PDB file of C-alpha atoms in Angstrom:
ATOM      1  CA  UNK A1357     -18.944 -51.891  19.439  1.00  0.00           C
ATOM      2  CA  UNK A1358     -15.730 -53.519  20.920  1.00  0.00           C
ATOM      3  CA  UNK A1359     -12.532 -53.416  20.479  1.00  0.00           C
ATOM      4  CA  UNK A1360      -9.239 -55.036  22.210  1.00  0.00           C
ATOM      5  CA  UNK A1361      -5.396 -53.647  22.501  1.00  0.00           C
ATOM      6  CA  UNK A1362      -2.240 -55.896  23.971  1.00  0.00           C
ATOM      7  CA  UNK A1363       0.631 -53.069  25.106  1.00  0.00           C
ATOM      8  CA  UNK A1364       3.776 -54.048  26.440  1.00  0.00           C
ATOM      9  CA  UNK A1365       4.748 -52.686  30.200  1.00  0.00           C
ATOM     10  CA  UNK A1366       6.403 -49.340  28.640  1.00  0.00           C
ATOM     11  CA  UNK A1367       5.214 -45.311  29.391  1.00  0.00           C
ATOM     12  CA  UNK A1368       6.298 -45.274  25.518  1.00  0.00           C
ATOM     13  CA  UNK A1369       3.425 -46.782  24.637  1.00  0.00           C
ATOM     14  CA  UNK A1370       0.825 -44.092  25.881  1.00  0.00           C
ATOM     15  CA  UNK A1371       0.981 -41.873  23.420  1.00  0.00           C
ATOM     16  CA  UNK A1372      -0.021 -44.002  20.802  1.00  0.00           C
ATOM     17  CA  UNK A1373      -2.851 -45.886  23.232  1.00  0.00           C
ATOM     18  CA  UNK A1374      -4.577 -42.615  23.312  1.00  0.00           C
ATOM     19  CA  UNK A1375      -4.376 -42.441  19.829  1.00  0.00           C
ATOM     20  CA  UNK A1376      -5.994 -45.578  19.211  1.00  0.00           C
ATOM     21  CA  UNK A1377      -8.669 -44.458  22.159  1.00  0.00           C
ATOM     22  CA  UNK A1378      -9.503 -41.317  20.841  1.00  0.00           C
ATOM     23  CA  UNK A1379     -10.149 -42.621  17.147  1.00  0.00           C
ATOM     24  CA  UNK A1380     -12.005 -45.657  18.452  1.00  0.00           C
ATOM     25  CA  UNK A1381     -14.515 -42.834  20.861  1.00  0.00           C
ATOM     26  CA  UNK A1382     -15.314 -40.982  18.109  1.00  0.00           C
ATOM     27  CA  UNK A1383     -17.387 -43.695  16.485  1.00  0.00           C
ATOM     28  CA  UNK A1384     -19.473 -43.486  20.408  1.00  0.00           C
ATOM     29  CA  UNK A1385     -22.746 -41.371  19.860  1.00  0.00           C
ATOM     30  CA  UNK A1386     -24.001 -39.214  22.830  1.00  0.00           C
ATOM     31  CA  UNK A1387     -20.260 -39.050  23.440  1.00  0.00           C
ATOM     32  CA  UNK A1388     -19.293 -35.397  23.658  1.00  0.00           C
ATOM     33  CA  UNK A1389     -15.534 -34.546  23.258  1.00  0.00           C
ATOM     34  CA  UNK A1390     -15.246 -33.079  26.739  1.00  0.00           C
ATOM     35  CA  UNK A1391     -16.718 -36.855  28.074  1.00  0.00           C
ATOM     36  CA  UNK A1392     -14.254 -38.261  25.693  1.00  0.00           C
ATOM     37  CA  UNK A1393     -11.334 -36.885  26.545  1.00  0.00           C
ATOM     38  CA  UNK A1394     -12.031 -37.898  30.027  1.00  0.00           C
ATOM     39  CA  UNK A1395     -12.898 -41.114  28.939  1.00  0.00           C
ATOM     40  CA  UNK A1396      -9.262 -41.371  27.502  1.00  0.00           C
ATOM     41  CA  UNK A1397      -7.867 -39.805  30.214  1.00  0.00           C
ATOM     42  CA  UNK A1398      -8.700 -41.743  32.594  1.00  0.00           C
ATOM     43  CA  UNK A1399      -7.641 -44.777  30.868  1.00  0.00           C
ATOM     44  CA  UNK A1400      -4.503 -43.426  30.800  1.00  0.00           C
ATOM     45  CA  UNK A1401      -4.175 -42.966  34.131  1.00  0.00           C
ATOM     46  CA  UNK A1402      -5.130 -46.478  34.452  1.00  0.00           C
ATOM     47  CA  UNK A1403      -2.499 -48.251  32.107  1.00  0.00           C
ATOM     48  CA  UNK A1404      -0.356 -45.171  33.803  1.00  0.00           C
ATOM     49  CA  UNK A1405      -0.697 -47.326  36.852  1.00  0.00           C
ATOM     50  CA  UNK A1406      -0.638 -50.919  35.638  1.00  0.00           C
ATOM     51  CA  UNK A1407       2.714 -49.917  33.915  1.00  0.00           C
ATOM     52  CA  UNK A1408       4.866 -47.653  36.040  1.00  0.00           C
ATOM     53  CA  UNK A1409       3.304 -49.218  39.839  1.00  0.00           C
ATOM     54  CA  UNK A1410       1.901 -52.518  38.952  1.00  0.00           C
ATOM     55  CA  UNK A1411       4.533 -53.798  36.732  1.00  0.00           C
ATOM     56  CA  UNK A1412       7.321 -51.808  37.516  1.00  0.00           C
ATOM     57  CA  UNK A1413       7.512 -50.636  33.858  1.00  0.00           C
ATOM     58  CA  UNK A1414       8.520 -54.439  32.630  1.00  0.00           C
ATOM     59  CA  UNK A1415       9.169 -54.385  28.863  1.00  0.00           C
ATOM     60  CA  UNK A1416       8.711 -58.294  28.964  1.00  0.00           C
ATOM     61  CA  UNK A1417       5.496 -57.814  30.497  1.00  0.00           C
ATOM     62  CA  UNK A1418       2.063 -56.948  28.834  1.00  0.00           C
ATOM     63  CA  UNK A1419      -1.395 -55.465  29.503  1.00  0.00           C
ATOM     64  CA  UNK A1420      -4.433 -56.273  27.779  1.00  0.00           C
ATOM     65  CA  UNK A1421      -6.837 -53.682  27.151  1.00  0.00           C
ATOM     66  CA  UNK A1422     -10.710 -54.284  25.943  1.00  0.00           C
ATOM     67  CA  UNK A1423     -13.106 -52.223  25.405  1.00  0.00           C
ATOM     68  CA  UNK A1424     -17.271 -52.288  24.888  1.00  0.00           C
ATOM     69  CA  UNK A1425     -19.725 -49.947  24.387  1.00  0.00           C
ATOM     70  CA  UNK A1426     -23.198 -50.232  24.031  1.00  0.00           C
ATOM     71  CA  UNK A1427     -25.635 -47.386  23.919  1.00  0.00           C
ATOM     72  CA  UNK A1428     -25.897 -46.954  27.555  1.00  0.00           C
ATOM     73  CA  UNK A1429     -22.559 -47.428  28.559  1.00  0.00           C
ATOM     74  CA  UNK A1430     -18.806 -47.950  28.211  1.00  0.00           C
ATOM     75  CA  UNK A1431     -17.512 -50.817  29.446  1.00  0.00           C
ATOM     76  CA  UNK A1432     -13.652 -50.876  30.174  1.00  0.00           C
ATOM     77  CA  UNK A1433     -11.306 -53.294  31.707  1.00  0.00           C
ATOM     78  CA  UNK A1434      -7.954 -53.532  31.984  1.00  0.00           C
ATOM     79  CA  UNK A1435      -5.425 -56.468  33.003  1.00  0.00           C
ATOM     80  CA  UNK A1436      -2.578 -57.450  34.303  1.00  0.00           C
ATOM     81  CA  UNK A1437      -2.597 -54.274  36.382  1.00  0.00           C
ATOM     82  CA  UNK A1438      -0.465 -55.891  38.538  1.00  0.00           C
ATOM     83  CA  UNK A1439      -1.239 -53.315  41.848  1.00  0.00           C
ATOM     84  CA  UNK A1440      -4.372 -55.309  43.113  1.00  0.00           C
ATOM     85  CA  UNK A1441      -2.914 -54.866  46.790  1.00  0.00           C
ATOM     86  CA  UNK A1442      -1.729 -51.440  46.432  1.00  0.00           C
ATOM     87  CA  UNK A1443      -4.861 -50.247  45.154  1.00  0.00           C
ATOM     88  CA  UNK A1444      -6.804 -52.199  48.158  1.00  0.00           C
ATOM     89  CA  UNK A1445      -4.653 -50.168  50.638  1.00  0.00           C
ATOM     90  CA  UNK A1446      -4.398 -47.232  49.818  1.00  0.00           C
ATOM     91  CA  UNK A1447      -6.086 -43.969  50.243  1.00  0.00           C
ATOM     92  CA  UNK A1448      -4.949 -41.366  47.399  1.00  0.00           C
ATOM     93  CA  UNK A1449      -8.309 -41.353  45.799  1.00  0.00           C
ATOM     94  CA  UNK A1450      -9.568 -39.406  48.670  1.00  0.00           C
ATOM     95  CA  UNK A1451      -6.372 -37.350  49.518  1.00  0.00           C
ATOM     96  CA  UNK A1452      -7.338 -34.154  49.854  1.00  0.00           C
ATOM     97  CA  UNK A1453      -5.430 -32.077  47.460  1.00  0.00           C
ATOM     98  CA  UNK A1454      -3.835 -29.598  50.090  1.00  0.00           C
ATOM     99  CA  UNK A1455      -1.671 -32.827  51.277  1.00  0.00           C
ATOM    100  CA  UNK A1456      -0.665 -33.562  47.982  1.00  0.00           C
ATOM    101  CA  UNK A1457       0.719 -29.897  48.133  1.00  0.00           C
ATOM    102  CA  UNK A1458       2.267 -29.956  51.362  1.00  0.00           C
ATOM    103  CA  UNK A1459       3.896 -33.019  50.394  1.00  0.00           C
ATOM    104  CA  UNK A1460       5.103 -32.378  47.167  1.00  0.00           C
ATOM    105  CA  UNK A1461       4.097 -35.594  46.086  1.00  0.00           C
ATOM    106  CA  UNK A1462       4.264 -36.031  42.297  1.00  0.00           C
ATOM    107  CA  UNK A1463       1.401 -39.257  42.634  1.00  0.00           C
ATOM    108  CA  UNK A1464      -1.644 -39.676  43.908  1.00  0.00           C
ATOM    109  CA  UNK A1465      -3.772 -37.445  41.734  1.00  0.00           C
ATOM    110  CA  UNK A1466      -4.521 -40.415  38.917  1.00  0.00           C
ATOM    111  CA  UNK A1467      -6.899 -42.440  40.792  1.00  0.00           C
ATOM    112  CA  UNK A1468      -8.277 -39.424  42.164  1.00  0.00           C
ATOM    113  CA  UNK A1469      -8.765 -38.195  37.872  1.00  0.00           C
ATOM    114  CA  UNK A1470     -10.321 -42.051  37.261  1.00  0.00           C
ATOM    115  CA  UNK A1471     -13.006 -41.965  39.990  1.00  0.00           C
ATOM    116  CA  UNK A1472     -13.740 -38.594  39.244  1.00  0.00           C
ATOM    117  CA  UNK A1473     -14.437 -39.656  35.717  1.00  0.00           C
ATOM    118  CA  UNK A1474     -16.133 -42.879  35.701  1.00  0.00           C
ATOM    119  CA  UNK A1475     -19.026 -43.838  36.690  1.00  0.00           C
ATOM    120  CA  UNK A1476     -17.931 -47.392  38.454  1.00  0.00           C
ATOM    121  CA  UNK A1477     -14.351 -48.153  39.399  1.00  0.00           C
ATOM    122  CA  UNK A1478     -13.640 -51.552  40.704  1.00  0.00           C
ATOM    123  CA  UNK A1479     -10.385 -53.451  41.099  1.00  0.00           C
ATOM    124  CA  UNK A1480     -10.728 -57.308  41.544  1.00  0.00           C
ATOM    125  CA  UNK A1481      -8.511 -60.018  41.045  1.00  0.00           C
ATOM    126  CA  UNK A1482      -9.395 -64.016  39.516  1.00  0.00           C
ATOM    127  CA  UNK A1483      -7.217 -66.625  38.804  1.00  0.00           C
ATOM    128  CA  UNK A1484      -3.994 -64.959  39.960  1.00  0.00           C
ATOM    129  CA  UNK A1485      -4.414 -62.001  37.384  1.00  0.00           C
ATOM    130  CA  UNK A1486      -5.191 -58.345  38.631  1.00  0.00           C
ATOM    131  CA  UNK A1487      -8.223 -56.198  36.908  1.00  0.00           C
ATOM    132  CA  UNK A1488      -9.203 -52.841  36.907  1.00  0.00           C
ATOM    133  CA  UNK A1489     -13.002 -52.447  35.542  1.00  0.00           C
ATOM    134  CA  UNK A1490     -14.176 -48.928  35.198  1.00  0.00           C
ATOM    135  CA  UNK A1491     -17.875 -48.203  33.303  1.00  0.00           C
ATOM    136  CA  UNK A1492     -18.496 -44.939  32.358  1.00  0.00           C
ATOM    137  CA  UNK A1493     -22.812 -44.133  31.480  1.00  0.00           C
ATOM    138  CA  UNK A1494     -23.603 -42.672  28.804  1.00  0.00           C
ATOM    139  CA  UNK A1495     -27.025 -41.472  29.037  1.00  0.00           C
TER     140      UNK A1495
ATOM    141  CA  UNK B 811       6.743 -33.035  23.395  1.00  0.00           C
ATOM    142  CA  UNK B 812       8.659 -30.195  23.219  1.00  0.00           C
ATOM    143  CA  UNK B 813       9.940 -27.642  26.085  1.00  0.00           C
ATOM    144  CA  UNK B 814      11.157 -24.783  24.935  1.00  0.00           C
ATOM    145  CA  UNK B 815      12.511 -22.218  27.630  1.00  0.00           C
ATOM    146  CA  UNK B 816      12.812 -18.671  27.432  1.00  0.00           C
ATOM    147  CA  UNK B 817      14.372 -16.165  29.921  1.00  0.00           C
ATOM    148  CA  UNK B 818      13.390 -12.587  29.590  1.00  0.00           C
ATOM    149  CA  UNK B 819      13.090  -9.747  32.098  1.00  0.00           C
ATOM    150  CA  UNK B 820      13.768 -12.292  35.483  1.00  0.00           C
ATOM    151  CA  UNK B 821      10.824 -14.471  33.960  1.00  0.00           C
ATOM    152  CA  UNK B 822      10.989 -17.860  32.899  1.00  0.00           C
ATOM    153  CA  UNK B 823       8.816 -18.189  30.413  1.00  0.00           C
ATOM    154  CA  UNK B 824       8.196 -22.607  29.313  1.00  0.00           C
ATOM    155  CA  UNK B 825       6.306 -23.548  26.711  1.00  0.00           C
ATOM    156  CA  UNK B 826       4.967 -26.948  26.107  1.00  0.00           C
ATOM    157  CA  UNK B 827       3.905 -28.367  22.606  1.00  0.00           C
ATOM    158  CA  UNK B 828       2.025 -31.604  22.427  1.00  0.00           C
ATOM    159  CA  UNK B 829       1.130 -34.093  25.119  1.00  0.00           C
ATOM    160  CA  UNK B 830       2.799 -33.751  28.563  1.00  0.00           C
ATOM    161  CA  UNK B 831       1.918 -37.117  30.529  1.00  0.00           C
ATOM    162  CA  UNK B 832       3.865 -39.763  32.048  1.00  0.00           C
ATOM    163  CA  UNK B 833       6.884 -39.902  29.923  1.00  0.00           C
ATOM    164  CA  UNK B 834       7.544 -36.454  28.940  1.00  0.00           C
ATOM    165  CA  UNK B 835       6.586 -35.073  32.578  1.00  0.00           C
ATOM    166  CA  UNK B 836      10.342 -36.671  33.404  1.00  0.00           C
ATOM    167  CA  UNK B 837      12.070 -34.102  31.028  1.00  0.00           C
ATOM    168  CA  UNK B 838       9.855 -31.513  32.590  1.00  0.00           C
ATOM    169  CA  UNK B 839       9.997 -31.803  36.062  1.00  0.00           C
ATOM    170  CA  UNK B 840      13.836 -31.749  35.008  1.00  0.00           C
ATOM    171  CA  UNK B 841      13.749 -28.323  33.500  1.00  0.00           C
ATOM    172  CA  UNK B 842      11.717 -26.872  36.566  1.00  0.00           C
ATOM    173  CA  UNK B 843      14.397 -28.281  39.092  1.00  0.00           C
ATOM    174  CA  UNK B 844      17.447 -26.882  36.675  1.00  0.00           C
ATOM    175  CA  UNK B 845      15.300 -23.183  36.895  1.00  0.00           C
ATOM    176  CA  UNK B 846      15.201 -23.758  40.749  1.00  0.00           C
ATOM    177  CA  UNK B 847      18.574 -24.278  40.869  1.00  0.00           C
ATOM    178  CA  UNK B 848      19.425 -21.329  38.797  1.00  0.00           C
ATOM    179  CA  UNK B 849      16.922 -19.346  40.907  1.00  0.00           C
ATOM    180  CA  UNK B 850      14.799 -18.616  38.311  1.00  0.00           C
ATOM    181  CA  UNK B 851      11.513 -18.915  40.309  1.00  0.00           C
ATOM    182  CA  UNK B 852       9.190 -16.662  38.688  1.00  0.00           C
ATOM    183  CA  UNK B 853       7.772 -19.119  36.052  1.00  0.00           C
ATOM    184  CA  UNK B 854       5.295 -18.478  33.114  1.00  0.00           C
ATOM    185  CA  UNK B 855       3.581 -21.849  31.544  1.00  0.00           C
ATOM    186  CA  UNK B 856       3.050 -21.117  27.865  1.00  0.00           C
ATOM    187  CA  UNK B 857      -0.478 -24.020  27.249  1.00  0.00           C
ATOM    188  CA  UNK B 858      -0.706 -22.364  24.299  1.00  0.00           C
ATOM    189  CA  UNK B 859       0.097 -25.821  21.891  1.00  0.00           C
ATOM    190  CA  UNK B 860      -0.404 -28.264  24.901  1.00  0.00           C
ATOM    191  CA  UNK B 861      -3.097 -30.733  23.953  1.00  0.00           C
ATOM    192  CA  UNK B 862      -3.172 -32.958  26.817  1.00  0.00           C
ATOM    193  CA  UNK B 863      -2.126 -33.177  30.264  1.00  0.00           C
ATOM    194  CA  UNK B 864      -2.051 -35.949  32.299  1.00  0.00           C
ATOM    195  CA  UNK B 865      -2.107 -36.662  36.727  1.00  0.00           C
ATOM    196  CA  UNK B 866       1.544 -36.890  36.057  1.00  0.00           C
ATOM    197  CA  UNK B 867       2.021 -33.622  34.662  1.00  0.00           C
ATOM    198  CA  UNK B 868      -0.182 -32.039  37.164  1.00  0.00           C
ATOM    199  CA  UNK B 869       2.069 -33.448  39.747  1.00  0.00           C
ATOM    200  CA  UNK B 870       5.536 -31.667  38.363  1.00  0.00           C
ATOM    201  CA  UNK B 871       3.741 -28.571  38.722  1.00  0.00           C
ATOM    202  CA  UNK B 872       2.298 -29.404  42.431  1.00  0.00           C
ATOM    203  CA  UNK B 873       5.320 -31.074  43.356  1.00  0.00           C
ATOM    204  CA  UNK B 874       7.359 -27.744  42.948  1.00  0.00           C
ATOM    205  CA  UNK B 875       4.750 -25.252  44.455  1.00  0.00           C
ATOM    206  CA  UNK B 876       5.975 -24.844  47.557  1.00  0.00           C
ATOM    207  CA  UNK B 877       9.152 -24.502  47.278  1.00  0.00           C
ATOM    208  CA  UNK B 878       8.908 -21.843  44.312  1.00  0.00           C
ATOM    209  CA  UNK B 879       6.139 -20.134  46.677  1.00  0.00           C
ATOM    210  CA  UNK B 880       9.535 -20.402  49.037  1.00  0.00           C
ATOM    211  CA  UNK B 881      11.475 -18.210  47.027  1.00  0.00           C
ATOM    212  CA  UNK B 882       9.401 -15.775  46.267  1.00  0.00           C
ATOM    213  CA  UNK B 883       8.149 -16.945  43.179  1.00  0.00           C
ATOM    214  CA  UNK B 884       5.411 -18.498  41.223  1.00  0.00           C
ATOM    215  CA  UNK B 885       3.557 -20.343  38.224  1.00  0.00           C
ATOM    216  CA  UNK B 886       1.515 -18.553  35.939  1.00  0.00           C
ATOM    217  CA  UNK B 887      -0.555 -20.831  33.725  1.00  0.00           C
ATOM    218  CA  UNK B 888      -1.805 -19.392  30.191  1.00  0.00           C
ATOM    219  CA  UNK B 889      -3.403 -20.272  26.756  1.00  0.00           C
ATOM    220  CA  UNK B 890      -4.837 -23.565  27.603  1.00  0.00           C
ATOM    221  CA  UNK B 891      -7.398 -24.912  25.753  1.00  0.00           C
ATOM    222  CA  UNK B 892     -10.555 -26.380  26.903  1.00  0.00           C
ATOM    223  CA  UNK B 893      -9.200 -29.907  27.412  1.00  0.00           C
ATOM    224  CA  UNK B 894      -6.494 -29.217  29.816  1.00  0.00           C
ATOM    225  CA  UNK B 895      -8.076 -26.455  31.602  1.00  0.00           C
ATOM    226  CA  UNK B 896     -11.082 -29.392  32.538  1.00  0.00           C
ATOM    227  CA  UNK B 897      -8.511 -31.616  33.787  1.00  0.00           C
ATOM    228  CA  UNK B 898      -7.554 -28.536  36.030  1.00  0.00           C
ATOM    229  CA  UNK B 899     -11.055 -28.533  36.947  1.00  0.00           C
ATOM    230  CA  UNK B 900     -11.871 -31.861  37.586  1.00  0.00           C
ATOM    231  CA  UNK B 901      -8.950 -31.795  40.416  1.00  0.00           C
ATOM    232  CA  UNK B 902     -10.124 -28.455  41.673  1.00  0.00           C
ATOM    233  CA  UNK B 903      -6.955 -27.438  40.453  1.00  0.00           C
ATOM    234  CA  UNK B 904      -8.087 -24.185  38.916  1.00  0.00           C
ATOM    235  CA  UNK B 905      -8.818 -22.531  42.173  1.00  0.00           C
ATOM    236  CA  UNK B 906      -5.273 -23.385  43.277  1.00  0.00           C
ATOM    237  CA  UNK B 907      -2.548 -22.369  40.230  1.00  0.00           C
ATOM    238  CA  UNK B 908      -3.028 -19.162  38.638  1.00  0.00           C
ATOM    239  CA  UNK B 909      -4.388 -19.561  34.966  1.00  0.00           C
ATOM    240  CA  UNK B 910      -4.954 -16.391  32.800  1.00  0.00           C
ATOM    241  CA  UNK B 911      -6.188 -16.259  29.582  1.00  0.00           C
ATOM    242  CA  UNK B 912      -3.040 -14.731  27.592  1.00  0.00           C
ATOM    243  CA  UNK B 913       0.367 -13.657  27.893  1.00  0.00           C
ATOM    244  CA  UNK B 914      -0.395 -10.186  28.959  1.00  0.00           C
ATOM    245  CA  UNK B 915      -2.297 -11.238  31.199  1.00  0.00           C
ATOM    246  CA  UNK B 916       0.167 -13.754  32.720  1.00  0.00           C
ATOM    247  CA  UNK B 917       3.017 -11.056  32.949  1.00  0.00           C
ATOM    248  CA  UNK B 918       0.646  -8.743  34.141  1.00  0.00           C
ATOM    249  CA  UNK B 919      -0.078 -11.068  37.118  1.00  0.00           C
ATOM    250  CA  UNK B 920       3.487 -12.039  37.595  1.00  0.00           C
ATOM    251  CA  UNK B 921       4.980  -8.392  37.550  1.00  0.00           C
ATOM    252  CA  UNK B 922       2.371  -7.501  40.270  1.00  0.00           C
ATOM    253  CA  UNK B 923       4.639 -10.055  42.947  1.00  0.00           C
TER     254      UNK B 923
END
């Protein structure tokens, strides 16, 4: 089962992503709707990302969404997310969330929410375009 | 989304109907800094008709802790529904911000400050 979205750079957009994520889950046996709607969420955070960090919410620009499932796993990746350095050096996945408190910082919890989810997270780049690949097991 | 705001007995009562994420945290984390500056610090969440909450949402909320905490005041989180009460719980969140089941309950806690 696979499916592919193209979204222009815009937080707009999201609503309507999840939309098209939650209807395209609910054809995914031995998905339950709790592990869906983390699924989704954490793609959100994702394109969250790509838009508002990676591509400094660029109308003009686009990201390309694709999606495959198989019965063992989802397979998601996600491109041009634009933040390959960014993601490289920093360290708000494991920010502890007392910090985040003290700090009053209104980031930092959405990669936290994606590797909490998934089961692999990896961000790569090839041929000058940025990538975030996140699987998420199924059984 | 929708934030409606209601001001009743030195309680600020929000509520939040449909999707609070990215975009519509802007117009919330808004509403919370008008209330601050108003002094109305004492702050009831009405999840009754929230569906989904996103990191970004979260954040408003976090983002403002201390400094309502600083005043003398508080969140008070009710009626969520399973969905955004996990995303609480992935984060470890739900130790952290006070969630009660219903609106009693919620006033209860917050008259008890």
């Amino acid at each position: 089962m696979k499916a592919n979205l193209t979204t222009i750079c815009s937080i707009d957009t999201q609503e309507e992503i999840r939309g098209f994520l939650n209807k395209f889950f609910e054809g995914v046996d031995d998905l339950t709707d709790q592990k869906r709607n983390q699924v989704v969420l954490a793609i959100d955070e994702a394109i969250a990302n790509a838009i508002i960090h990676g591509n400094d919410s660029d109308g003009e620009k686009s990201i390309q969404l694709d999606l495959d499932v198989d019965k063992k796993r989802i397979h998601i990746e996600i491109s041009d997310i634009g933040l390959f350095d960014e993601i490289m050096n920093n360290d708000k996945k494991d920010k502890d969330l007392k910090s985040v408190i003290k700090e009053k910082q209104k980031g930092g919890l959405g990669l936290k929410l994606i590797y909490s989810i998934m089961d692999v997270v990896c961000f790569y780049t090839q041929n000058n375009k940025s990538y975030c690949l996140m699987v998420k097991l199924l059984k | 989304m929708e934030i409606i705001e209601r001001y009743e007995d030195e309680i600020l009562t929000i509520l939040l109907k449909g999707e609070l994420d990215a975009k519509s945290s802007i117009d919330l984390d808004e509403t919370i800094k008008m209330a601050l500056t108003q002094e109305k610090t004492r702050i009831i969440i009405d999840c009754q008709h929230l569906s989904y909450i996103s990191s970004a949402g979260l954040g408003v909320f976090i983002s403002h802790l201390d400094d309502l905490k600083a005043y003398g005041g508080k969140f008070v989180f009710y009626g969520m529904n399973v969905t955004v009460y996990n995303v609480f719980e992935i984060l470890g969140l739900h130790t952290i911000m006070e969630i009660v089941r219903d609106r009693f309950e919620a006033q209860t806690l917050m008259n008890e400050s």
